[in-house]
Every structure is written in C-alpha cells, then in structure tokens.
PDB file of C-alpha atoms in Angstrom:
ATOM      1  CA  ASN B   1       7.984  14.017  17.250  1.00 57.00           C
ATOM      2  CA  VAL B   2       8.254  10.217  17.241  1.00 51.00           C
ATOM      3  CA  ALA B   3       9.617   8.056  14.430  1.00 61.00           C
ATOM      4  CA  TRP B   4       7.852   4.693  14.330  1.00 60.00           C
ATOM      5  CA  PRO B   5       9.068   2.432  11.511  1.00 65.00           C
ATOM      6  CA  GLY B   6       6.257   1.343   9.238  1.00 71.00           C
ATOM      7  CA  ARG B   7       3.777   3.992  10.375  1.00 76.00           C
ATOM      8  CA  MET B   8       3.328   6.519   7.580  1.00 87.00           C
ATOM      9  CA  GLN B   9       6.991   6.047   6.759  1.00 92.00           C
ATOM     10  CA  LYS B  10       8.154   7.657   3.542  1.00 94.00           C
ATOM     11  CA  LEU B  11      10.337   5.427   1.359  1.00 94.00           C
ATOM     12  CA  MET B  12      12.691   7.789  -0.422  1.00 93.00           C
ATOM     13  CA  GLN B  13      15.379   5.323  -1.469  1.00 94.00           C
ATOM     14  CA  GLY B  14      16.120   1.618  -1.558  1.00 96.00           C
ATOM     15  CA  ARG B  15      15.758  -1.399  -3.810  1.00 97.00           C
ATOM     16  CA  LEU B  16      11.953  -1.310  -3.960  1.00 97.00           C
ATOM     17  CA  ALA B  17      11.710   2.477  -4.142  1.00 97.00           C
ATOM     18  CA  GLU B  18      13.919   2.384  -7.247  1.00 97.00           C
ATOM     19  CA  LEU B  19      11.328   0.201  -9.036  1.00 98.00           C
ATOM     20  CA  ALA B  20       8.541   2.783  -8.716  1.00 98.00           C
ATOM     21  CA  PRO B  21       7.527   5.321 -11.358  1.00 98.00           C
ATOM     22  CA  LYS B  22       9.881   8.302 -11.521  1.00 96.00           C
ATOM     23  CA  GLY B  23       9.013  10.938  -8.933  1.00 97.00           C
ATOM     24  CA  ALA B  24       6.589   8.672  -7.045  1.00 98.00           C
ATOM     25  CA  ASP B  25       5.740   9.585  -3.463  1.00 97.00           C
ATOM     26  CA  ILE B  26       5.902   6.217  -1.644  1.00 98.00           C
ATOM     27  CA  TRP B  27       4.471   5.628   1.828  1.00 97.00           C
ATOM     28  CA  LEU B  28       4.566   2.520   3.990  1.00 97.00           C
ATOM     29  CA  ASP B  29       2.070   1.908   6.775  1.00 96.00           C
ATOM     30  CA  GLY B  30       1.387  -1.231   8.794  1.00 93.00           C
ATOM     31  CA  GLY B  31      -2.229  -0.254   9.482  1.00 91.00           C
ATOM     32  CA  HIS B  32      -4.508  -3.250   9.017  1.00 89.00           C
ATOM     33  CA  ASN B  33      -7.975  -2.555  10.437  1.00 93.00           C
ATOM     34  CA  PRO B  34     -10.856  -0.217   9.519  1.00 95.00           C
ATOM     35  CA  GLY B  35      -9.826   2.394  12.110  1.00 94.00           C
ATOM     36  CA  ALA B  36      -6.291   2.515  10.759  1.00 95.00           C
ATOM     37  CA  GLY B  37      -7.669   2.742   7.235  1.00 96.00           C
ATOM     38  CA  VAL B  38      -9.651   5.848   8.188  1.00 96.00           C
ATOM     39  CA  VAL B  39      -6.654   7.529   9.852  1.00 95.00           C
ATOM     40  CA  VAL B  40      -4.299   6.762   6.953  1.00 96.00           C
ATOM     41  CA  ALA B  41      -6.887   7.776   4.336  1.00 97.00           C
ATOM     42  CA  GLU B  42      -7.409  11.088   6.170  1.00 97.00           C
ATOM     43  CA  ALA B  43      -3.639  11.717   6.223  1.00 96.00           C
ATOM     44  CA  LEU B  44      -3.410  10.983   2.502  1.00 97.00           C
ATOM     45  CA  ALA B  45      -6.462  13.165   1.772  1.00 97.00           C
ATOM     46  CA  GLU B  46      -4.668  16.055   3.516  1.00 96.00           C
ATOM     47  CA  GLN B  47      -1.622  15.433   1.335  1.00 95.00           C
ATOM     48  CA  GLU B  48      -3.891  15.308  -1.711  1.00 96.00           C
ATOM     49  CA  GLU B  49      -5.251  18.784  -0.884  1.00 96.00           C
ATOM     50  CA  LYS B  50      -1.720  20.220  -0.633  1.00 97.00           C
ATOM     51  CA  ASN B  51      -0.108  18.306  -3.498  1.00 96.00           C
ATOM     52  CA  PRO B  52      -2.561  16.430  -5.749  1.00 97.00           C
ATOM     53  CA  ARG B  53      -1.316  13.083  -7.082  1.00 98.00           C
ATOM     54  CA  PRO B  54      -3.141   9.929  -8.119  1.00 98.00           C
ATOM     55  CA  LEU B  55      -3.113   7.406  -5.257  1.00 99.00           C
ATOM     56  CA  PHE B  56      -2.394   3.722  -5.768  1.00 99.00           C
ATOM     57  CA  LEU B  57      -2.480   1.111  -3.000  1.00 99.00           C
ATOM     58  CA  ILE B  58      -0.306  -1.972  -2.758  1.00 99.00           C
ATOM     59  CA  SER B  59      -1.850  -4.095  -0.022  1.00 98.00           C
ATOM     60  CA  GLY B  60      -1.427  -7.449   1.627  1.00 98.00           C
ATOM     61  CA  MET B  61      -3.424  -8.575   4.674  1.00 98.00           C
ATOM     62  CA  ILE B  62      -3.926 -11.501   7.011  1.00 96.00           C
ATOM     63  CA  ASN B  63      -7.185 -13.382   7.493  1.00 96.00           C
ATOM     64  CA  THR B  64      -7.884 -12.181  11.034  1.00 94.00           C
ATOM     65  CA  LYS B  65      -8.522  -8.629   9.805  1.00 92.00           C
ATOM     66  CA  ASP B  66     -11.567  -6.941   8.234  1.00 95.00           C
ATOM     67  CA  GLN B  67     -10.146  -6.474   4.762  1.00 97.00           C
ATOM     68  CA  SER B  68     -13.181  -4.821   3.142  1.00 97.00           C
ATOM     69  CA  GLY B  69     -13.527  -2.553   6.179  1.00 97.00           C
ATOM     70  CA  TYR B  70      -9.948  -1.396   5.775  1.00 97.00           C
ATOM     71  CA  PHE B  71     -10.337  -0.732   2.041  1.00 98.00           C
ATOM     72  CA  ARG B  72     -13.643   1.167   2.443  1.00 98.00           C
ATOM     73  CA  ALA B  73     -11.754   4.159   3.855  1.00 98.00           C
ATOM     74  CA  PHE B  74      -9.994   4.628   0.502  1.00 98.00           C
ATOM     75  CA  LYS B  75     -13.115   4.670  -1.698  1.00 98.00           C
ATOM     76  CA  GLY B  76     -13.067   7.849  -3.770  1.00 96.00           C
ATOM     77  CA  LEU B  77      -9.408   8.452  -2.906  1.00 98.00           C
ATOM     78  CA  ALA B  78      -7.477   5.506  -4.367  1.00 98.00           C
ATOM     79  CA  ARG B  79      -7.353   5.066  -8.128  1.00 98.00           C
ATOM     80  CA  HIS B  80      -6.442   1.350  -8.008  1.00 98.00           C
ATOM     81  CA  VAL B  81      -5.319  -1.407  -5.622  1.00 99.00           C
ATOM     82  CA  TYR B  82      -2.654  -4.018  -6.302  1.00 99.00           C
ATOM     83  CA  THR B  83      -3.062  -6.904  -3.869  1.00 99.00           C
ATOM     84  CA  VAL B  84      -0.039  -8.956  -2.849  1.00 99.00           C
ATOM     85  CA  PRO B  85       0.528 -12.072  -0.744  1.00 98.00           C
ATOM     86  CA  VAL B  86       1.841 -11.780   2.815  1.00 97.00           C
ATOM     87  CA  SER B  87       4.510 -14.458   2.778  1.00 90.00           C
ATOM     88  CA  LEU B  88       5.726 -14.024   6.366  1.00 89.00           C
ATOM     89  CA  SER B  89       2.453 -15.283   7.867  1.00 92.00           C
ATOM     90  CA  GLU B  90       0.520 -18.502   7.363  1.00 95.00           C
ATOM     91  CA  ALA B  91      -2.598 -16.373   7.883  1.00 96.00           C
ATOM     92  CA  GLY B  92      -1.935 -14.294   4.757  1.00 96.00           C
ATOM     93  CA  VAL B  93      -4.987 -13.782   2.550  1.00 97.00           C
ATOM     94  CA  PRO B  94      -4.379 -15.018  -1.017  1.00 98.00           C
ATOM     95  CA  ASN B  95      -3.866 -11.996  -3.266  1.00 98.00           C
ATOM     96  CA  ASP B  96      -6.763 -12.939  -5.579  1.00 98.00           C
ATOM     97  CA  GLU B  97      -9.142 -13.181  -2.608  1.00 98.00           C
ATOM     98  CA  LEU B  98      -7.893  -9.856  -1.253  1.00 98.00           C
ATOM     99  CA  ALA B  99      -8.597  -8.233  -4.629  1.00 99.00           C
ATOM    100  CA  VAL B 100     -12.223  -9.385  -4.267  1.00 98.00           C
ATOM    101  CA  ARG B 101     -12.390  -7.751  -0.789  1.00 98.00           C
ATOM    102  CA  ALA B 102     -11.079  -4.471  -2.221  1.00 98.00           C
ATOM    103  CA  THR B 103     -13.630  -4.650  -5.046  1.00 98.00           C
ATOM    104  CA  GLU B 104     -16.407  -5.275  -2.492  1.00 98.00           C
ATOM    105  CA  ALA B 105     -15.299  -2.032  -0.812  1.00 98.00           C
ATOM    106  CA  GLY B 106     -15.836  -0.127  -4.064  1.00 98.00           C
ATOM    107  CA  LEU B 107     -12.264  -0.039  -5.386  1.00 99.00           C
ATOM    108  CA  THR B 108     -10.760  -1.452  -8.563  1.00 98.00           C
ATOM    109  CA  ALA B 109      -8.182  -4.096  -7.745  1.00 99.00           C
ATOM    110  CA  GLU B 110      -5.970  -6.748  -9.245  1.00 98.00           C
ATOM    111  CA  PRO B 111      -3.754  -9.405  -7.689  1.00 99.00           C
ATOM    112  CA  VAL B 112      -0.011  -9.310  -8.382  1.00 99.00           C
ATOM    113  CA  SER B 113       2.754 -11.580  -7.127  1.00 98.00           C
ATOM    114  CA  SER B 114       4.755  -9.095  -5.036  1.00 98.00           C
ATOM    115  CA  VAL B 115       5.307  -5.483  -4.035  1.00 98.00           C
ATOM    116  CA  ALA B 116       8.192  -5.342  -6.521  1.00 98.00           C
ATOM    117  CA  SER B 117       5.894  -6.607  -9.292  1.00 98.00           C
ATOM    118  CA  ALA B 118       3.248  -4.008  -8.403  1.00 99.00           C
ATOM    119  CA  LEU B 119       5.793  -1.187  -8.486  1.00 99.00           C
ATOM    120  CA  MET B 120       7.208  -2.339 -11.827  1.00 98.00           C
ATOM    121  CA  LEU B 121       3.728  -2.794 -13.310  1.00 98.00           C
ATOM    122  CA  LEU B 122       2.767   0.704 -12.224  1.00 98.00           C
ATOM    123  CA  ARG B 123       6.057   2.109 -13.556  1.00 98.00           C
ATOM    124  CA  ASP B 124       5.576   0.373 -16.916  1.00 98.00           C
ATOM    125  CA  THR B 125       1.872   1.153 -17.426  1.00 97.00           C
ATOM    126  CA  TRP B 126       1.140   4.487 -15.720  1.00 97.00           C
ATOM    127  CA  ASP B 127       1.594   7.495 -17.982  1.00 95.00           C
ATOM    128  CA  GLY B 128       0.019  10.171 -15.801  1.00 96.00           C
ATOM    129  CA  PRO B 129       1.578  12.476 -13.213  1.00 97.00           C
ATOM    130  CA  ALA B 130       3.966  11.036 -10.624  1.00 98.00           C
ATOM    131  CA  PRO B 131       1.755   8.970  -8.312  1.00 99.00           C
ATOM    132  CA  ARG B 132       1.428   8.662  -4.581  1.00 99.00           C
ATOM    133  CA  ILE B 133       1.752   5.009  -3.538  1.00 99.00           C
ATOM    134  CA  LEU B 134       0.681   3.518  -0.216  1.00 98.00           C
ATOM    135  CA  ILE B 135       2.034   0.081   0.682  1.00 98.00           C
ATOM    136  CA  SER B 136      -0.119  -1.159   3.550  1.00 97.00           C
ATOM    137  CA  GLY B 137      -2.397  -3.669   5.222  1.00 94.00           C
ATOM    138  CA  SER B 138      -0.149  -5.760   7.447  1.00 95.00           C
ATOM    139  CA  LEU B 139       2.716  -5.400   9.874  1.00 93.00           C
ATOM    140  CA  TYR B 140       4.140  -8.582   8.322  1.00 95.00           C
ATOM    141  CA  LEU B 141       4.090  -6.912   4.913  1.00 97.00           C
ATOM    142  CA  THR B 142       5.664  -3.769   6.364  1.00 95.00           C
ATOM    143  CA  GLY B 143       8.569  -5.749   7.811  1.00 93.00           C
ATOM    144  CA  ALA B 144       9.085  -7.623   4.558  1.00 95.00           C
ATOM    145  CA  VAL B 145       9.040  -4.377   2.547  1.00 96.00           C
ATOM    146  CA  LEU B 146      11.578  -2.677   4.822  1.00 95.00           C
ATOM    147  CA  ALA B 147      13.872  -5.713   4.563  1.00 94.00           C
ATOM    148  CA  GLU B 148      13.511  -6.077   0.790  1.00 96.00           C
ATOM    149  CA  ASN B 149      13.985  -2.339   0.304  1.00 96.00           C
ATOM    150  CA  GLY B 150      17.244  -2.519   2.268  1.00 94.00           C
ATOM    151  CA  THR B 151      15.958  -0.063   4.878  1.00 88.00           C
ATOM    152  CA  PRO B 152      15.169  -2.171   7.970  1.00 81.00           C
ATOM    153  CA  PRO B 153      14.390  -0.375  11.243  1.00 75.00           C
ATOM    154  CA  THR B 154      17.427   0.527  13.327  1.00 69.00           C
TER     155      THR B 154
END
C-alpha cells in the first residue's frame, strides 16, 4: 500500500476542508489527462455504488492538457463542475475558458475565483445530501490545495 500525496488523497481536515458542506467527502487528485480522468471516474463510480453521494468537481488545468478529454470521463457521474484558475503556472487555463471545455464534454460548469470560493459556494447553495467533491485537473493545483489546506506532503 503506497501513499502518494495528491493521488486520490482524502482531505479530512484543514483550512479548505472546513469550508466544504457539512459531511462532505473531499478527494484531491492531480490527474490531468483523459486516461487519468477515466481511472479517477472509475474509482469514484465504485464509491458511488457503495455509498451514493452527489459528485461535484472543482477543477483547474493547464493549457498543455486535453481539458475536454479529461472532463468527458465524468459525464453522467458529476452533477456540476466549478472551474478555478491555476495560479502556480503561467500555462493555467483561464477559469471561464475551462468552464467552456467542461460544457463541451457534456457537463454543467461555472467559473469561480478559487477552490475556497467553490467550496463556500457549494456549502451555501447545496441543500441535498452531503456531497462527494473531487478537486482535480493539475499537479500545480494539487500542490496549491495541499498548501492552502495546511496539509502539505511530508
């Protein structure tokens, strides 16, 4: 059993985790290409079979990746996508453009300013069962989330 920070890592506590809806199941994964999207979507589909929860994505990506290809794997699984900027890379896709890529892949999406903003928006507007949240799309985003959450890799 190997622990690899940012690969299907569960965020159970921390500054960002505290902003999420109560009881949310939060996952962080640095996957950023269509193949990774398929693997992560399959893992989340297995979780969905065992413990059904609505899935929301919070994603930021860089411009060298196939954004629509990544998002396609989540069609029929994710309820909504919040797209965020990747501030640690000059190659970050603007969040409004990334929302268009998610929409092209058959998902509903909206740009927000940050992961924290997405979590707070979801907390303040979602009135259904405790959601499952996947924060994904970039290793840069993964590193930033771990740092902001106060849970950097050791």
